[in-house]
Amino acid sequence: MIVRDLNEIIKNDPDRVVSDARWSSIRMLLAQDKMGFSFHVTFLEAGSEHTFEYKNHFESVYCMQGKGSITDLATGETHRIKPGVMYALNAHDRHILRAEEELVMACVFNPPVTGSEVHREDGSYALEDA
Amino acid sequence: MIVRDLNEIIKNDPDRVVSDARWSSIRMLLAQDKMGFSFHVTFLEAGSEHTFEYKNHFESVYCMQGKGSITDLATGETHRIKPGVMYALNAHDRHILRAEEELVMACVFNPPVTGSEVHREDGSYALEDA
């Protein structure tokens, strides 16, 4: 059994904290944990806007806190994000995520993120061996 | 892109709500959603105690709200559960989960739950074709 505390990771385990200018993501589970998925808690700054496209991963994102919106760039459709709303990128959907208030999201990736990926310019993560 | 709202599911989609005497689980993503994992939001009643063992699944559980503890029945070790704490059953660990206050947990299963499993007497889910 693995037991981890978000606040302990933030304080003591910088390798599991990945930050960009206006978001940070705490990797509670990575590929090395061998669960077959990775699990991250991600904070997106109030007022920020992000374009992401995970060409190589499925991702689900559950809103635990905050307010914002997501636009599906394939359809142009925009959905409200608030606590209790989940979106799942089952078609590697290119999208814009906007945080009106700080968003705190529970994110699951399949295949699991290894921790060594970087966000590429197109908003995707490379696969470890890609 | 799949977008779902916990509160809408509770109101309008009883097939995705599974309840036992002292817990209920809202299946935000199931196997049919083809994400390779399932994602549930689970409520465990204050004062309740549960013995689970997912012989056929890996599960991670992230505490979003509430207070309690988990005991690993293999080692006898007990860990505090509070918001920000996650446990991952990477060895199909038989365990007791206790809710001192109502617990609200974000749960990920691999392989994904189909929705037609029942908790067996040993606290596990059968596999769909088992």
Short mmCIF file of C-alpha atoms in Angstrom, two decimals:
data_model
loop_
_atom_site.label_atom_id
_atom_site.label_comp_id
_atom_site.label_asym_id
_atom_site.label_seq_id
_atom_site.Cartn_x
_atom_site.Cartn_y
_atom_site.Cartn_z
CA MET A 1 0.00 0.00 0.00
CA ILE A 2 1.25 3.44 -0.97
CA VAL A 3 0.15 6.35 1.24
CA ARG A 4 1.05 9.93 0.28
CA ASP A 5 0.05 13.37 1.52
CA LEU A 6 -0.23 16.27 -0.93
CA ASN A 7 1.13 18.76 1.59
CA GLU A 8 4.12 16.57 2.47
CA ILE A 9 4.97 16.20 -1.22
CA ILE A 10 4.80 19.97 -1.74
CA LYS A 11 7.17 20.49 1.21
CA ASN A 12 9.56 17.58 0.82
CA ASP A 13 9.46 16.06 -2.64
CA PRO A 14 10.20 18.69 -5.31
CA ASP A 15 10.69 15.98 -7.93
CA ARG A 16 6.95 15.32 -7.81
CA VAL A 17 5.99 19.00 -8.21
CA VAL A 18 5.95 20.38 -11.75
CA SER A 19 5.19 24.03 -12.33
CA ASP A 20 4.71 26.29 -15.29
CA ALA A 21 4.15 30.04 -15.22
CA ARG A 22 0.52 29.79 -14.14
CA TRP A 23 -0.10 26.20 -13.05
CA SER A 24 1.50 23.60 -10.85
CA SER A 25 0.87 19.89 -10.64
CA ILE A 26 1.62 17.51 -7.80
CA ARG A 27 2.21 13.98 -8.98
CA MET A 28 0.69 11.74 -6.34
CA LEU A 29 1.15 8.63 -8.52
CA LEU A 30 3.54 8.20 -11.45
CA ALA A 31 4.31 5.37 -13.86
CA GLN A 32 6.94 4.02 -11.45
CA ASP A 33 4.16 3.29 -8.93
CA LYS A 34 2.88 0.67 -11.37
CA MET A 35 -0.85 1.37 -10.98
CA GLY A 36 -1.33 1.62 -14.76
CA PHE A 37 -2.37 5.29 -14.50
CA SER A 38 -0.93 8.42 -12.92
CA PHE A 39 -2.80 10.71 -10.53
CA HIS A 40 -2.02 14.42 -10.17
CA VAL A 41 -3.52 17.30 -8.22
CA THR A 42 -3.24 20.39 -10.39
CA PHE A 43 -3.64 24.05 -9.40
CA LEU A 44 -4.41 26.60 -12.14
CA GLU A 45 -4.04 30.25 -11.23
CA ALA A 46 -7.05 32.56 -11.18
CA GLY A 47 -7.29 34.48 -14.44
CA SER A 48 -5.10 32.05 -16.40
CA GLU A 49 -5.89 30.36 -19.70
CA HIS A 50 -4.25 27.20 -21.02
CA THR A 51 -4.28 25.36 -24.33
CA PHE A 52 -3.56 21.64 -23.96
CA GLU A 53 -3.65 18.65 -26.26
CA TYR A 54 -2.48 15.29 -24.96
CA LYS A 55 -1.85 13.50 -28.24
CA ASN A 56 -0.44 10.46 -26.49
CA HIS A 57 -2.58 10.23 -23.36
CA PHE A 58 -6.17 9.95 -22.22
CA GLU A 59 -6.83 12.34 -19.34
CA SER A 60 -9.78 12.83 -17.00
CA VAL A 61 -10.01 15.97 -14.87
CA TYR A 62 -12.36 16.36 -11.90
CA CYS A 63 -12.92 19.84 -10.46
CA MET A 64 -12.54 19.87 -6.67
CA GLN A 65 -12.45 23.63 -6.22
CA GLY A 66 -12.79 26.85 -8.22
CA LYS A 67 -14.64 28.11 -11.26
CA GLY A 68 -13.86 28.33 -14.95
CA SER A 69 -14.65 26.90 -18.37
CA ILE A 70 -13.36 24.53 -21.00
CA THR A 71 -13.66 24.95 -24.75
CA ASP A 72 -13.41 21.97 -27.06
CA LEU A 73 -11.45 23.35 -30.01
CA ALA A 74 -12.83 20.69 -32.38
CA THR A 75 -16.48 21.67 -31.83
CA GLY A 76 -16.18 25.19 -30.40
CA GLU A 77 -18.40 24.10 -27.52
CA THR A 78 -17.74 25.63 -24.07
CA HIS A 79 -18.66 23.94 -20.77
CA ARG A 80 -18.76 25.46 -17.30
CA ILE A 81 -16.27 24.07 -14.79
CA LYS A 82 -17.20 24.06 -11.10
CA PRO A 83 -16.78 21.60 -8.22
CA GLY A 84 -18.27 18.23 -9.19
CA VAL A 85 -17.75 18.68 -12.93
CA MET A 86 -15.44 16.24 -14.72
CA TYR A 87 -14.19 16.28 -18.27
CA ALA A 88 -12.52 13.36 -19.98
CA LEU A 89 -10.37 13.77 -23.07
CA ASN A 90 -11.31 10.51 -24.73
CA ALA A 91 -10.32 11.72 -28.20
CA HIS A 92 -7.08 13.52 -27.22
CA ASP A 93 -9.21 16.65 -27.58
CA ARG A 94 -7.35 19.91 -28.07
CA HIS A 95 -8.93 22.37 -25.62
CA ILE A 96 -8.65 25.66 -23.78
CA LEU A 97 -9.06 25.62 -20.01
CA ARG A 98 -9.80 28.94 -18.30
CA ALA A 99 -9.61 29.53 -14.54
CA GLU A 100 -11.87 32.38 -13.40
CA GLU A 101 -11.06 31.45 -9.81
CA GLU A 102 -8.10 29.21 -8.91
CA LEU A 103 -8.97 25.71 -10.07
CA VAL A 104 -7.93 22.63 -8.09
CA MET A 105 -8.29 19.52 -10.22
CA ALA A 106 -7.84 15.77 -9.72
CA CYS A 107 -6.25 14.49 -12.95
CA VAL A 108 -5.80 10.90 -14.14
CA PHE A 109 -3.54 10.02 -17.09
CA ASN A 110 -3.46 6.80 -19.09
CA PRO A 111 -0.81 5.77 -19.95
CA PRO A 112 0.70 7.01 -16.71
CA VAL A 113 2.97 10.03 -16.82
CA THR A 114 6.55 9.12 -15.91
CA GLY A 115 7.43 12.52 -14.48
CA SER A 116 10.12 13.28 -17.03
CA GLU A 117 7.81 14.58 -19.79
CA VAL A 118 7.74 18.25 -20.61
CA HIS A 119 4.82 20.14 -22.10
CA ARG A 120 5.73 20.61 -25.74
CA GLU A 121 4.83 23.73 -27.65
CA ASP A 122 1.72 22.09 -29.02
CA GLY A 123 0.46 21.50 -25.45
CA SER A 124 1.08 17.73 -25.49
CA TYR A 125 3.32 15.45 -23.49
CA ALA A 126 5.70 13.23 -25.41
CA LEU A 127 5.66 9.54 -24.61
CA GLU A 128 8.72 8.36 -22.68
CA ASP A 129 10.11 6.54 -25.69
CA ALA A 130 8.65 8.77 -28.41
CA MET B 1 -14.81 15.03 -24.94
CA ILE B 2 -17.00 13.70 -22.16
CA VAL B 3 -18.32 16.28 -19.65
CA ARG B 4 -20.30 15.11 -16.60
CA ASP B 5 -21.55 16.77 -13.43
CA LEU B 6 -21.67 14.80 -10.18
CA ASN B 7 -24.89 16.49 -9.07
CA GLU B 8 -26.63 15.85 -12.40
CA ILE B 9 -25.68 12.17 -12.22
CA ILE B 10 -27.07 11.90 -8.68
CA LYS B 11 -30.35 13.46 -9.83
CA ASN B 12 -30.80 11.94 -13.26
CA ASP B 13 -28.66 8.87 -13.79
CA PRO B 14 -29.39 6.24 -11.12
CA ASP B 15 -27.52 3.59 -13.12
CA ARG B 16 -24.28 5.38 -12.25
CA VAL B 17 -25.03 5.58 -8.51
CA VAL B 18 -24.23 2.48 -6.45
CA SER B 19 -25.05 2.42 -2.76
CA ASP B 20 -24.51 0.06 0.12
CA ALA B 21 -25.81 0.50 3.66
CA ARG B 22 -23.20 3.11 4.60
CA TRP B 23 -21.52 4.24 1.41
CA SER B 24 -22.48 5.39 -2.04
CA SER B 25 -20.37 5.75 -5.14
CA ILE B 26 -21.03 7.87 -8.21
CA ARG B 27 -19.42 6.45 -11.31
CA MET B 28 -18.23 9.44 -13.32
CA LEU B 29 -16.32 7.18 -15.77
CA LEU B 30 -16.87 3.48 -16.41
CA ALA B 31 -15.25 0.89 -18.69
CA GLN B 32 -17.70 1.81 -21.47
CA ASP B 33 -16.13 5.29 -21.60
CA LYS B 34 -12.95 3.62 -22.89
CA MET B 35 -10.46 5.69 -20.88
CA GLY B 36 -8.69 2.56 -19.60
CA PHE B 37 -9.64 3.37 -15.98
CA SER B 38 -12.82 4.20 -14.11
CA PHE B 39 -13.31 7.25 -11.90
CA HIS B 40 -15.77 7.32 -9.00
CA VAL B 41 -16.64 9.84 -6.29
CA THR B 42 -17.43 7.86 -3.14
CA PHE B 43 -19.15 9.02 0.05
CA LEU B 44 -18.61 7.02 3.26
CA GLU B 45 -20.93 7.77 6.14
CA ALA B 46 -19.58 9.28 9.38
CA GLY B 47 -18.99 6.53 11.92
CA SER B 48 -18.87 3.73 9.36
CA GLU B 49 -16.16 1.08 8.92
CA HIS B 50 -15.52 -0.93 5.76
CA THR B 51 -13.37 -3.93 4.89
CA PHE B 52 -12.40 -4.02 1.22
CA GLU B 53 -10.06 -6.12 -0.88
CA TYR B 54 -9.98 -5.60 -4.62
CA LYS B 55 -8.40 -8.86 -5.72
CA ASN B 56 -8.83 -8.03 -9.39
CA HIS B 57 -8.22 -4.29 -9.46
CA PHE B 58 -5.69 -1.64 -8.57
CA GLU B 59 -7.36 1.29 -6.85
CA SER B 60 -6.17 4.73 -5.79
CA VAL B 61 -8.23 6.82 -3.38
CA TYR B 62 -7.70 10.54 -2.80
CA CYS B 63 -9.41 12.18 0.19
CA MET B 64 -11.21 15.38 -0.81
CA GLN B 65 -13.17 15.85 2.41
CA GLY B 66 -13.57 14.32 5.86
CA LYS B 67 -11.48 12.50 8.41
CA GLY B 68 -10.74 8.87 9.15
CA SER B 69 -8.13 6.15 8.97
CA ILE B 70 -7.03 3.15 6.95
CA THR B 71 -5.51 -0.05 8.31
CA ASP B 72 -3.45 -2.30 6.08
CA LEU B 73 -4.48 -5.78 7.22
CA ALA B 74 -1.24 -7.34 5.95
CA THR B 75 1.02 -5.17 8.12
CA GLY B 76 -1.38 -3.93 10.82
CA GLU B 77 -0.25 -0.38 10.06
CA THR B 78 -2.82 2.43 10.36
CA HIS B 79 -2.61 5.75 8.48
CA ARG B 80 -4.60 8.93 9.07
CA ILE B 81 -6.95 9.98 6.27
CA LYS B 82 -7.65 13.69 5.77
CA PRO B 83 -7.99 15.99 2.75
CA GLY B 84 -4.89 15.70 0.56
CA VAL B 85 -4.03 12.14 1.62
CA MET B 86 -4.08 9.43 -1.04
CA TYR B 87 -3.70 5.70 -0.68
CA ALA B 88 -3.03 3.33 -3.55
CA LEU B 89 -3.73 -0.38 -3.31
CA ASN B 90 -0.83 -1.53 -5.47
CA ALA B 91 -0.82 -5.02 -3.98
CA HIS B 92 -4.61 -5.58 -3.88
CA ASP B 93 -4.18 -4.83 -0.18
CA ARG B 94 -6.96 -6.02 2.12
CA HIS B 95 -7.78 -3.05 4.35
CA ILE B 96 -10.22 -1.44 6.75
CA LEU B 97 -11.36 2.11 6.02
CA ARG B 98 -12.95 4.07 8.87
CA ALA B 99 -14.85 7.34 8.47
CA GLU B 100 -14.78 9.47 11.61
CA GLU B 101 -16.42 12.27 9.64
CA GLU B 102 -18.12 11.66 6.29
CA LEU B 103 -15.38 10.91 3.77
CA VAL B 104 -15.60 12.10 0.16
CA MET B 105 -13.05 10.28 -1.97
CA ALA B 106 -11.92 10.41 -5.61
CA CYS B 107 -11.33 6.78 -6.63
CA VAL B 108 -9.59 5.41 -9.73
CA PHE B 109 -9.83 1.73 -10.71
CA ASN B 110 -7.64 -0.18 -13.16
CA PRO B 111 -8.96 -2.18 -14.91
CA PRO B 112 -12.00 0.07 -15.15
CA VAL B 113 -15.14 -0.99 -13.33
CA THR B 114 -17.95 -1.83 -15.76
CA GLY B 115 -20.76 -0.87 -13.40
CA SER B 116 -22.27 -4.32 -13.20
CA GLU B 117 -19.93 -5.70 -10.52
CA VAL B 118 -21.22 -6.30 -7.02
CA HIS B 119 -19.17 -6.25 -3.85
CA ARG B 120 -18.67 -9.88 -2.97
CA GLU B 121 -18.65 -11.10 0.59
CA ASP B 122 -14.86 -10.92 0.68
CA GLY B 123 -15.00 -7.20 -0.16
CA SER B 124 -13.75 -7.61 -3.74
CA TYR B 125 -15.29 -6.91 -7.12
CA ALA B 126 -15.43 -9.79 -9.57
CA LEU B 127 -14.06 -9.17 -13.03
CA GLU B 128 -16.75 -8.86 -15.71
CA ASP B 129 -15.89 -12.21 -17.24
CA ALA B 130 -14.68 -13.95 -14.05
#
